[in-house]
Short mmCIF file of C-alpha atoms and ligand atoms in Angstrom, two decimals:
data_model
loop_
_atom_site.label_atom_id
_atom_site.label_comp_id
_atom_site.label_asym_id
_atom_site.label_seq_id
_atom_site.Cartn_x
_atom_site.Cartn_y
_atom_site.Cartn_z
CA UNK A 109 -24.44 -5.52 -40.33
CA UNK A 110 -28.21 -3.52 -41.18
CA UNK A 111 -27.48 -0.11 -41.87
CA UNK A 112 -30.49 0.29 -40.46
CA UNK A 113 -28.67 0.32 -36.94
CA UNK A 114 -26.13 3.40 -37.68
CA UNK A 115 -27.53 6.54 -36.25
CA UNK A 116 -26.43 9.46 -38.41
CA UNK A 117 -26.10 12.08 -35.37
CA UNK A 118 -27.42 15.38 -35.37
CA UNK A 119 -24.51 17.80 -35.83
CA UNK A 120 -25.73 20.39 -33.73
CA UNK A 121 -25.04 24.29 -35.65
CA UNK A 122 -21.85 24.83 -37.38
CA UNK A 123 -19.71 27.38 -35.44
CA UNK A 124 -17.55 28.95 -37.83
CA UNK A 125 -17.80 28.83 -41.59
CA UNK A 126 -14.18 28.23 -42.19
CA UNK A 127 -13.32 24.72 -42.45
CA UNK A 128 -9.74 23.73 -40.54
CA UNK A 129 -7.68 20.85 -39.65
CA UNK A 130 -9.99 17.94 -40.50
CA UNK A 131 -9.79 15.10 -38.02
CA UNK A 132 -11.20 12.14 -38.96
CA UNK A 133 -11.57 10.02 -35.30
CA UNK A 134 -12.54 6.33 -34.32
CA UNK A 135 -14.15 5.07 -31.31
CA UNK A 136 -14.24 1.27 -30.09
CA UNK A 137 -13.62 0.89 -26.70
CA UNK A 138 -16.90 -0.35 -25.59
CA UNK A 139 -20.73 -0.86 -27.15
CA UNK A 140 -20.40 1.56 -29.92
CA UNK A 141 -18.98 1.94 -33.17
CA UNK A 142 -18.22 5.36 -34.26
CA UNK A 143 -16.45 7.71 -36.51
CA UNK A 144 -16.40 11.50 -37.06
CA UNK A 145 -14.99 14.65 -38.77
CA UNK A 146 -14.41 17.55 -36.68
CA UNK A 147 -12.32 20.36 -37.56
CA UNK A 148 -9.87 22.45 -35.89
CA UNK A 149 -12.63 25.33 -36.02
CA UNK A 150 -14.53 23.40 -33.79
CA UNK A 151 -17.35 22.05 -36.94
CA UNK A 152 -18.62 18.34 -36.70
CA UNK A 153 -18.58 17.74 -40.49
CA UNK A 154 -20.21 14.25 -39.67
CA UNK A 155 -20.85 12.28 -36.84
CA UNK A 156 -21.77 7.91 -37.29
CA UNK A 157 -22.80 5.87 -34.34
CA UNK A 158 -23.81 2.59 -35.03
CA UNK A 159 -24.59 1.27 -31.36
CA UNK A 160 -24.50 -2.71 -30.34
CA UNK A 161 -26.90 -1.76 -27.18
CA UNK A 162 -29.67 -4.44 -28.90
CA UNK A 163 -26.85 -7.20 -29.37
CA UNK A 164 -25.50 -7.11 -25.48
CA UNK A 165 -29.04 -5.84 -23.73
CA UNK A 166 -30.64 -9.65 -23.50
CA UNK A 167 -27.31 -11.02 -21.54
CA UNK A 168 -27.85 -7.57 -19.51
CA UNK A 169 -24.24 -6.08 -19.73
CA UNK A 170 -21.56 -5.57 -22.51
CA UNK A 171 -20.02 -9.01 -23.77
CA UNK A 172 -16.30 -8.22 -24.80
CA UNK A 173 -16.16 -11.02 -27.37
CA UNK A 174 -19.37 -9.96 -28.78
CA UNK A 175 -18.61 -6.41 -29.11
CA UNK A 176 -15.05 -7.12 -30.58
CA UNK A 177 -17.11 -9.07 -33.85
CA UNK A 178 -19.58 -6.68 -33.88
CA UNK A 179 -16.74 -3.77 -34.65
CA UNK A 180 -15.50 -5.94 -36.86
CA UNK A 181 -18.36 -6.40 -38.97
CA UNK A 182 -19.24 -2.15 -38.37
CA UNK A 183 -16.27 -0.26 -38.41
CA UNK A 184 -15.78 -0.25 -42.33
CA UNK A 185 -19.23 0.69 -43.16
CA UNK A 186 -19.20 3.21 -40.36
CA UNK A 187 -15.80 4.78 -41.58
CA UNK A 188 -17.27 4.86 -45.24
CA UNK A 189 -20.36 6.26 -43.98
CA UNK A 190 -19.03 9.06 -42.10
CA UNK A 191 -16.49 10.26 -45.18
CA UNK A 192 -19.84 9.94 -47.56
CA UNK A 193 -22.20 12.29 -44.84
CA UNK A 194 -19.38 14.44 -44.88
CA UNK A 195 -19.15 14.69 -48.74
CA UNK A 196 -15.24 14.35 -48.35
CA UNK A 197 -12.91 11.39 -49.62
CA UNK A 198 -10.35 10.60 -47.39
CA UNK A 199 -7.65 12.64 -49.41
CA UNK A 200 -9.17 15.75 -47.88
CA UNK A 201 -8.85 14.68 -44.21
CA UNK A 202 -5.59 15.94 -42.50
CA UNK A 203 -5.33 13.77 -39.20
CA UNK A 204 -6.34 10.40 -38.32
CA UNK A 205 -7.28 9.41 -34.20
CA UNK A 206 -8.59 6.15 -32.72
CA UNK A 207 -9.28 5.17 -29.36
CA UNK A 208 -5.96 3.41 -28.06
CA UNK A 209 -7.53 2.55 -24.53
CA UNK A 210 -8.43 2.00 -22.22
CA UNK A 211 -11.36 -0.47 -23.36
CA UNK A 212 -12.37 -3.54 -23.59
CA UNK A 213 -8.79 -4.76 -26.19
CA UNK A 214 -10.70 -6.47 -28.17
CA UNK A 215 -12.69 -3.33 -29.63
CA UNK A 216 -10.03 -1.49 -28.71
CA UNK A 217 -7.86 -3.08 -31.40
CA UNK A 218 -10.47 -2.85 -33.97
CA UNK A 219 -10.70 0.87 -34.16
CA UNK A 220 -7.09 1.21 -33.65
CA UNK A 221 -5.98 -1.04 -35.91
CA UNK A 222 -8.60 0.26 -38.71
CA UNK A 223 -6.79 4.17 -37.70
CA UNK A 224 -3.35 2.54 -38.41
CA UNK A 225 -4.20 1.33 -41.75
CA UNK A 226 -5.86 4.51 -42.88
CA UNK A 227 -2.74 6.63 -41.55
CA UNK A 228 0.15 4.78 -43.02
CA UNK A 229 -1.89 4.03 -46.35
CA UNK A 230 -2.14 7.63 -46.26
CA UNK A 231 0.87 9.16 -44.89
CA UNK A 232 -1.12 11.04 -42.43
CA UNK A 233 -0.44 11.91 -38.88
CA UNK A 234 -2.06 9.58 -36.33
CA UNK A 235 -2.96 10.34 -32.88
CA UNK A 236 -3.37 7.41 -30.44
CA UNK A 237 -6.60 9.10 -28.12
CA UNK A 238 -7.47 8.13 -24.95
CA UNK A 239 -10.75 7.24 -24.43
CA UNK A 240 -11.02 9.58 -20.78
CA UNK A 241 -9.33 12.19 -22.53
CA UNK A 242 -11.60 12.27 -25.43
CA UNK A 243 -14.53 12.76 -22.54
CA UNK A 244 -11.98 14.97 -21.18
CA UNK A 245 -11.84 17.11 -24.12
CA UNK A 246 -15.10 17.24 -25.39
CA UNK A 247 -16.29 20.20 -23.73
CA UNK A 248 -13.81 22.47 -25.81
CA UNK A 249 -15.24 21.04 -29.13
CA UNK A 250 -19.07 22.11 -27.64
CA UNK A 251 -20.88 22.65 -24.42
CA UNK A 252 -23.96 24.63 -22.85
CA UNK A 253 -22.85 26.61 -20.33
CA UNK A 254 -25.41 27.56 -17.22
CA UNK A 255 -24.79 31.31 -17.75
CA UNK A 256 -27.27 31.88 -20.86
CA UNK A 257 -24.38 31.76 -23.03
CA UNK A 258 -26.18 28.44 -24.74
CA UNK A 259 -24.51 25.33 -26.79
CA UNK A 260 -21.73 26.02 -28.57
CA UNK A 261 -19.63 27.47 -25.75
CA UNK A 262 -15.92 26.39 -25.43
CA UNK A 263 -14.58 25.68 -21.92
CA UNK A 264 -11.11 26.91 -21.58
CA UNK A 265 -8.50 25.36 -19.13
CA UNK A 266 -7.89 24.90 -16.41
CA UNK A 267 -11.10 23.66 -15.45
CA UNK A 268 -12.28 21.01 -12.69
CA UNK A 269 -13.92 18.19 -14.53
CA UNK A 270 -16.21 15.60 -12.71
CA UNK A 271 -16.10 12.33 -15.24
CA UNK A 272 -18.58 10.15 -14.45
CA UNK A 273 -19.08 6.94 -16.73
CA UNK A 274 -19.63 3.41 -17.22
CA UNK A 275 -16.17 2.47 -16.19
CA UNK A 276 -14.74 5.39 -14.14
CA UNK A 277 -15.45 8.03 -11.64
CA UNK A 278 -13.34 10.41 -11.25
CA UNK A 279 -12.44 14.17 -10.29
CA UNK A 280 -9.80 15.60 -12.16
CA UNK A 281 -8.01 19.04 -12.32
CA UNK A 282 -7.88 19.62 -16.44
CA UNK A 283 -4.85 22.33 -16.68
CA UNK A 284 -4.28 21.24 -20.39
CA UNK A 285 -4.17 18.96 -22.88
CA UNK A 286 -2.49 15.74 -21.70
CA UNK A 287 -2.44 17.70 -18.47
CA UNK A 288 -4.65 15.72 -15.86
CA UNK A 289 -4.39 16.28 -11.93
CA UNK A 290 -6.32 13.61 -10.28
CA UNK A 291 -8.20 15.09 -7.10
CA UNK A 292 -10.43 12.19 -5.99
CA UNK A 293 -11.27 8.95 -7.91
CA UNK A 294 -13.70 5.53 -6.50
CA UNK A 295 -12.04 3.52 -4.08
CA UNK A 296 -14.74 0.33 -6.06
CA UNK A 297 -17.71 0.69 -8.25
CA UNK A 298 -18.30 3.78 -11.04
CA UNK A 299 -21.28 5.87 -10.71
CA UNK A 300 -22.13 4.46 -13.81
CA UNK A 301 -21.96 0.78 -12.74
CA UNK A 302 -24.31 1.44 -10.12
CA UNK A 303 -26.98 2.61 -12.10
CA UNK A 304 -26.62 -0.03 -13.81
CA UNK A 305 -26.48 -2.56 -11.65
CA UNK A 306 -29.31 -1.05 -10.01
CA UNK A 307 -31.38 -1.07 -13.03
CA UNK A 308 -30.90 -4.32 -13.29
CA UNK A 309 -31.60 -5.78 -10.08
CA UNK A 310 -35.30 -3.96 -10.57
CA UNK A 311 -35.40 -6.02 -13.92
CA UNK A 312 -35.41 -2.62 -15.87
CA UNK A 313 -32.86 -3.34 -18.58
CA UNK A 314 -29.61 -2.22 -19.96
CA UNK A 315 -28.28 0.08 -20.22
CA UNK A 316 -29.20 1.60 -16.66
CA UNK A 317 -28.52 5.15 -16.36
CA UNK A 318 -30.84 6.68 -18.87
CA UNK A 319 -33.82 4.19 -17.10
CA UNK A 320 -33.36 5.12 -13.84
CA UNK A 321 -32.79 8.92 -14.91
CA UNK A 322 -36.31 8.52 -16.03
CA UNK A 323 -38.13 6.88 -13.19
CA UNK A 324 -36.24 9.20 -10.66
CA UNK A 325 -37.80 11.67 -12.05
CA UNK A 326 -41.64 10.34 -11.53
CA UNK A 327 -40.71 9.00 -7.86
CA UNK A 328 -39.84 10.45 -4.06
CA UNK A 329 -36.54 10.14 -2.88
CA UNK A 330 -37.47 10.41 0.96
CA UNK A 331 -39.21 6.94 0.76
CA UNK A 332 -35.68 4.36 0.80
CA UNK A 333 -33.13 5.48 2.69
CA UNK A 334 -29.45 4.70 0.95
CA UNK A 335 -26.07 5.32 2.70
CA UNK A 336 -23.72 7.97 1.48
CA UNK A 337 -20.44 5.91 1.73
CA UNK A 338 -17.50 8.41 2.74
CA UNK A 339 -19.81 11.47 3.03
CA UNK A 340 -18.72 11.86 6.69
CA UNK A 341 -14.77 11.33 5.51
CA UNK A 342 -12.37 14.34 4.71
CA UNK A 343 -11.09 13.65 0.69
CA UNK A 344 -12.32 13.40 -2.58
CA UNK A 345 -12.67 9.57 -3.36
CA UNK A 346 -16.13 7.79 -4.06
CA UNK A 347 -17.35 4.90 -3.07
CA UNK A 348 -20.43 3.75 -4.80
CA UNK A 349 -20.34 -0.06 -4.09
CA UNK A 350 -22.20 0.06 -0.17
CA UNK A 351 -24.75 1.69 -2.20
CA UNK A 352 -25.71 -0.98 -4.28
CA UNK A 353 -25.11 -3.57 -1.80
CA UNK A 354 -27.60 -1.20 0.38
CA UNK A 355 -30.25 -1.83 -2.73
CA UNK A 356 -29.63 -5.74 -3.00
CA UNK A 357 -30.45 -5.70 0.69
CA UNK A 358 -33.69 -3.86 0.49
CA UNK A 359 -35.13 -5.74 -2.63
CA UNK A 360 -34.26 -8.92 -0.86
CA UNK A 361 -35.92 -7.83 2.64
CA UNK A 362 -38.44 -6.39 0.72
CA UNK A 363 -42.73 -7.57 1.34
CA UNK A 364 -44.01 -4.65 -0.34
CA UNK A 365 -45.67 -4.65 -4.36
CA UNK A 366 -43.03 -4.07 -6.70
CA UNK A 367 -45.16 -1.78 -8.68
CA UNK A 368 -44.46 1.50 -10.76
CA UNK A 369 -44.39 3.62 -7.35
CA UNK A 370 -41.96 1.35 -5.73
CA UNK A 371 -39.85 1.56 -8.19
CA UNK A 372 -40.02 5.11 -9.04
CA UNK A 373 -39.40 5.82 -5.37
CA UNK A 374 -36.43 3.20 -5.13
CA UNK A 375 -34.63 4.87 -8.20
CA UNK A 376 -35.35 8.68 -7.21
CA UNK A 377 -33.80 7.62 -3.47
CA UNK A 378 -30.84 5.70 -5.05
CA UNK A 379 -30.34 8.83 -7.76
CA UNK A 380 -30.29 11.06 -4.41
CA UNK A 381 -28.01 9.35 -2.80
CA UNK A 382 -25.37 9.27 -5.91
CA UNK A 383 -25.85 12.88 -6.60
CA UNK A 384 -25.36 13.78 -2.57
CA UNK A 385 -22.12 11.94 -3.01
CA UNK A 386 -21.10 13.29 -6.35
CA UNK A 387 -21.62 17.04 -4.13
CA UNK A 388 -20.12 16.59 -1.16
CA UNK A 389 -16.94 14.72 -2.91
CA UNK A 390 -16.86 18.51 -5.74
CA UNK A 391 -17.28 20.62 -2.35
CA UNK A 392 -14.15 18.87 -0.90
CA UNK A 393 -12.34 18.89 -3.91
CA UNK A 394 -13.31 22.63 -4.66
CA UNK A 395 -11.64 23.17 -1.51
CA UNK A 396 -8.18 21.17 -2.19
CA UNK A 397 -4.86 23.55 -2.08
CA UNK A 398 -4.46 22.19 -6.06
CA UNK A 399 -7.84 23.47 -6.79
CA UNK A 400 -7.87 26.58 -4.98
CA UNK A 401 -3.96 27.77 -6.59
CA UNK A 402 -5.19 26.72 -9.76
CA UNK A 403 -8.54 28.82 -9.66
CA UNK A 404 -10.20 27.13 -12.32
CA UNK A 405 -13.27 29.51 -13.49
CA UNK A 406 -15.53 26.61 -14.94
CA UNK A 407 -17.18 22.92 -13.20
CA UNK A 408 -17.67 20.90 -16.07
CA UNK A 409 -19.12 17.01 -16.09
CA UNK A 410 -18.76 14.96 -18.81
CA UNK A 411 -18.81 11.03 -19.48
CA UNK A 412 -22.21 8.86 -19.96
CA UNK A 413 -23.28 9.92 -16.39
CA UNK A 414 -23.20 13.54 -17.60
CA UNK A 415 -26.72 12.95 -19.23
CA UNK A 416 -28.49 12.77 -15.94
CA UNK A 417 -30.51 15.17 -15.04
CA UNK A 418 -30.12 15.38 -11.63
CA UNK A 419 -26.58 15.43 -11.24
CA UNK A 420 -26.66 18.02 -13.63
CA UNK A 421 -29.41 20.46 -11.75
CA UNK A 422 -27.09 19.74 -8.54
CA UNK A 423 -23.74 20.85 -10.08
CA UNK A 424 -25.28 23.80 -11.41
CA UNK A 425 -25.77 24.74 -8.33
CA UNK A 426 -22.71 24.09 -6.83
CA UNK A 427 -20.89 26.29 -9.39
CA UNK A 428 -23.06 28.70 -8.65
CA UNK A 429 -22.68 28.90 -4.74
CA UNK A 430 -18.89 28.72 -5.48
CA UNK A 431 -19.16 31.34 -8.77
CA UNK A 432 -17.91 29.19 -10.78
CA UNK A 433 -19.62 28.62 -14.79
CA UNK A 434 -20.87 25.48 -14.81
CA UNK A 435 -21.00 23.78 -18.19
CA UNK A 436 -21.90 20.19 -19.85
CA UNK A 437 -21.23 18.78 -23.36
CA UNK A 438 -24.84 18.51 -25.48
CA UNK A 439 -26.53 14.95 -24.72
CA UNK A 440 -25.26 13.05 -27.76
CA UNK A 441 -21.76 14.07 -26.80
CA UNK A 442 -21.82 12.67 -23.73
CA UNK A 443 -21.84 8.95 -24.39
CA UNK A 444 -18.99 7.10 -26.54
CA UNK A 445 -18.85 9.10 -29.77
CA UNK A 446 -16.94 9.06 -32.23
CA UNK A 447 -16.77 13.65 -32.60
CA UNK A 448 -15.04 13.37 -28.95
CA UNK A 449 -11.98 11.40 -30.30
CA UNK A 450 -11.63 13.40 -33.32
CA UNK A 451 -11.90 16.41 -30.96
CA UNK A 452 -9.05 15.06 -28.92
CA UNK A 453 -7.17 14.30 -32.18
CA UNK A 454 -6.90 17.73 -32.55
CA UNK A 455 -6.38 18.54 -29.77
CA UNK A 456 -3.27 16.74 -29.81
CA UNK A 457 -2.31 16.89 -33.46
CA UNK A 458 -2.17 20.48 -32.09
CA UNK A 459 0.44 20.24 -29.81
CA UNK A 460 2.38 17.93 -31.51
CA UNK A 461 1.72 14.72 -30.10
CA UNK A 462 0.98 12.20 -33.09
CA UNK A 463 2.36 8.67 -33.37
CA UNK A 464 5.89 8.30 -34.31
CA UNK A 465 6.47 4.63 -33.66
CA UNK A 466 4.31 1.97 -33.20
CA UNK A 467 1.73 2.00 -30.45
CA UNK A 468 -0.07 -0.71 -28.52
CA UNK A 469 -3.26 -0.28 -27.44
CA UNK A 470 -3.92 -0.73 -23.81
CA UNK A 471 -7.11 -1.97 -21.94
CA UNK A 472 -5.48 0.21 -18.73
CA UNK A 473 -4.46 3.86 -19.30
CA UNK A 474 -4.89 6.21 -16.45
CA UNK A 475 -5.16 9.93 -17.15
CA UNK A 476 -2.23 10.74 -15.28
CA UNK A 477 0.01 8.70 -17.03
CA UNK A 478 -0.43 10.48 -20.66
O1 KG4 B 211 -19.15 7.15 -21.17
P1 KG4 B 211 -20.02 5.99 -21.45
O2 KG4 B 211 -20.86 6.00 -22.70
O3 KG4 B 211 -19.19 4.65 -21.53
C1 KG4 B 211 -18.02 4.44 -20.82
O4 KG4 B 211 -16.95 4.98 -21.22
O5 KG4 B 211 -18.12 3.71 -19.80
O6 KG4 B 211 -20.93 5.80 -20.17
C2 KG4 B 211 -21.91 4.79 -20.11
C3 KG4 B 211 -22.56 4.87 -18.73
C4 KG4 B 211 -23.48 3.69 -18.45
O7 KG4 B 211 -23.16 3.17 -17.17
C5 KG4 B 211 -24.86 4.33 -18.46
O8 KG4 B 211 -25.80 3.67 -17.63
C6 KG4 B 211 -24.54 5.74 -17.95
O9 KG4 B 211 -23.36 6.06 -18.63
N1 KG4 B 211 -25.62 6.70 -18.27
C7 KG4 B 211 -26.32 7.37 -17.33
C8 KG4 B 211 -27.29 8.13 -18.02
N2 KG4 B 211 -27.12 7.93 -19.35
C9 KG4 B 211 -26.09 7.05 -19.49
N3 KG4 B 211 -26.22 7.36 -15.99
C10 KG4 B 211 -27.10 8.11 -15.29
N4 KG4 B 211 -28.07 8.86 -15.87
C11 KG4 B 211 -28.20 8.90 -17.21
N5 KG4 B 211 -29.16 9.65 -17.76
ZN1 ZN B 212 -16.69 6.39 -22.35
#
């Protein structure tokens, strides 16, 4: 592996200058290899992503068997690394966490077997994380808040969480740690998957979100017109999969230049019609008896999708129309990191949930079933 490829992440600004609980947490699950050291004071000592986006982007999509070597051949040096940028040996840290699912296994068993090996080597509690919850989480270790409190704001439960990533969509009730309430969830596709699918039937790469994000932003999205699949329906599930199909259709009826407009105005009309979905399926689920008894004060979005830029503006300003605060972890937080599973390792090192016999990681793990 080329060092060159680890990304040493920018910590953001320490919050407190006592040093806790130091968690030292793995990530796998998927396209990146990462490790961090967070404390229980809410400090990201270090933070290593080495990311295998060049490896999987000319086949257009993650390759499991690919991504399994390539944590393989990473997760040592990344481990190393992130003890080294955090001038600490592993003596000093307190509690080890891994991603135990759900992921592609392959990865999955990578990190978690590394975790394993550290922790009984060690005689150190381990915490078996779940990747959701450590998107879950997240926003308790750091998050800006849309009510000129700034990053660095702490979301406290119970909250009503919109997690939107590669692999899931879903809208959950967060009343506490391994506490998960699941209002609404896609009936097919992630929002996540339809960017990127999207982005890749306009030949614009992989991954999608972040290029479509981009292109939304130059184009008008009045000039396609996409369906909003279950809009009209009461609930809270998504369905994001009549969407793309709706895209495939267009390109292929298509006799118009595929040039930089088109496809501006083809991703700022597909963006609309995600986030219009994403809004009506909160408003329902703002509006659910388990929502409204709870009376969770803050909307908070995290997972990959949580970088967009629209979806953000938009669920702003539904928290605002409903007072609620609403509040996203910073950028770099919201894609698979590393500082989100050591967050969650706390979390739950916390409240007493480490590993007390063995576990086995699992490529399936719903939220509700922690
Ligand atoms: O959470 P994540 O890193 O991995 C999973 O756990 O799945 O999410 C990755 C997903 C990808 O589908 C990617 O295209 C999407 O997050 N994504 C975005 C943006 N940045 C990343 N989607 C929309 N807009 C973005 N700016
Ligand atoms: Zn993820």
């Amino acid at each position: 592996m080329k060092d060159d490829k680890i990304i040493q992440m920018d910590m953001g600004s320490a919050i407190s200058s006592d040093i806790g609980t130091l968690c030292l947490g793995i990530e796998s699950s998927c396209d990146e290899t990462s490790a961090a050291i967070v404390d229980s004071n809410r400090n990201i000592l270090a933070h290593i992503i080495y990311s295998q986006i060049p490896e999987h982007q000319k086949y257009g999509g993650v390759v499991p068997e690919l991504a399994a070597r390539a944590h393989i051949l990473a997760i040592d040096t990344v481990i190393k690394q992130t003890l080294n940028a955090a001038g600490k040996n592993i003596d000093d840290i307190d509690v080890i966490a891994a991603t135990a699912g759900p992921g592609l296994i392959g990865g999955v068993l990578v990190g978690w077997m590394a975790a394993t090996g550290i922790a009984q080597a060690t005689h150190k509690p381990l915490v078996a994380v779940n990747h959701l919850e450590g998107h879950a989480l997240v926003p308790r270790l750091s998050a800006s808040a849309a009510n000129g409190m700034g990053v660095g704001v702490s979301v406290e439960f119970p909250y009503l969480l919109m997690l939107a990533s590669g692999g899931h969509c879903q809208i959950l009730l967060v009343r506490g740690v391994g506490q998960y309430e699941m209002i609404g969830q896609t009936i097919d596709d992630s929002a996540g998957e339809a960017f990127d699918k999207v982005s890749k039937m306009l030949g614009l790469g992989y991954p999608g979100g972040p290029i479509v994000d981009k292109r939304a932003n130059l184009g008008n999205p009045k000039r396609f017109h996409f369906p909003r699949p279950l809009c009209d329906k009461p609930g809270c599930d998504f369905s994001f999969s009549g969407i793309k199909t709706a895209a495939r259709i267009m390109l292929d009826k298509n006799q118009e230049p595929v040039d930089d407009a088109f496809i501006n105005d083809f991703c700022a009309s597909f963006q609309a019609a995600v986030v219009d979905c994403i809004i009506n399926r909160l408003e329902h689920a703002i509006k659910t008896d388990a929502v409204k008894s709870a009376k969770p004060k803050t909307l908070v979005v995290a997972g990959g999708v949580a970088k967009n830029s629209a979806i953000r503006a938009a669920m702003e300003k539904l928290a605002d129309d409903n007072n609620m605060i609403f509040a996203a972890p910073p950028m770099n937080l919201c894609t698979d990191n590393g500082a989100m599973i050591a967050w969650a390792g706390i979390e739950n090192w916390r409240v007493g949930n480490i590993v007390r016999e063995p576990v086995a990681p699992r490529p399936r793990w719903p939220l509700t079933e922690l």
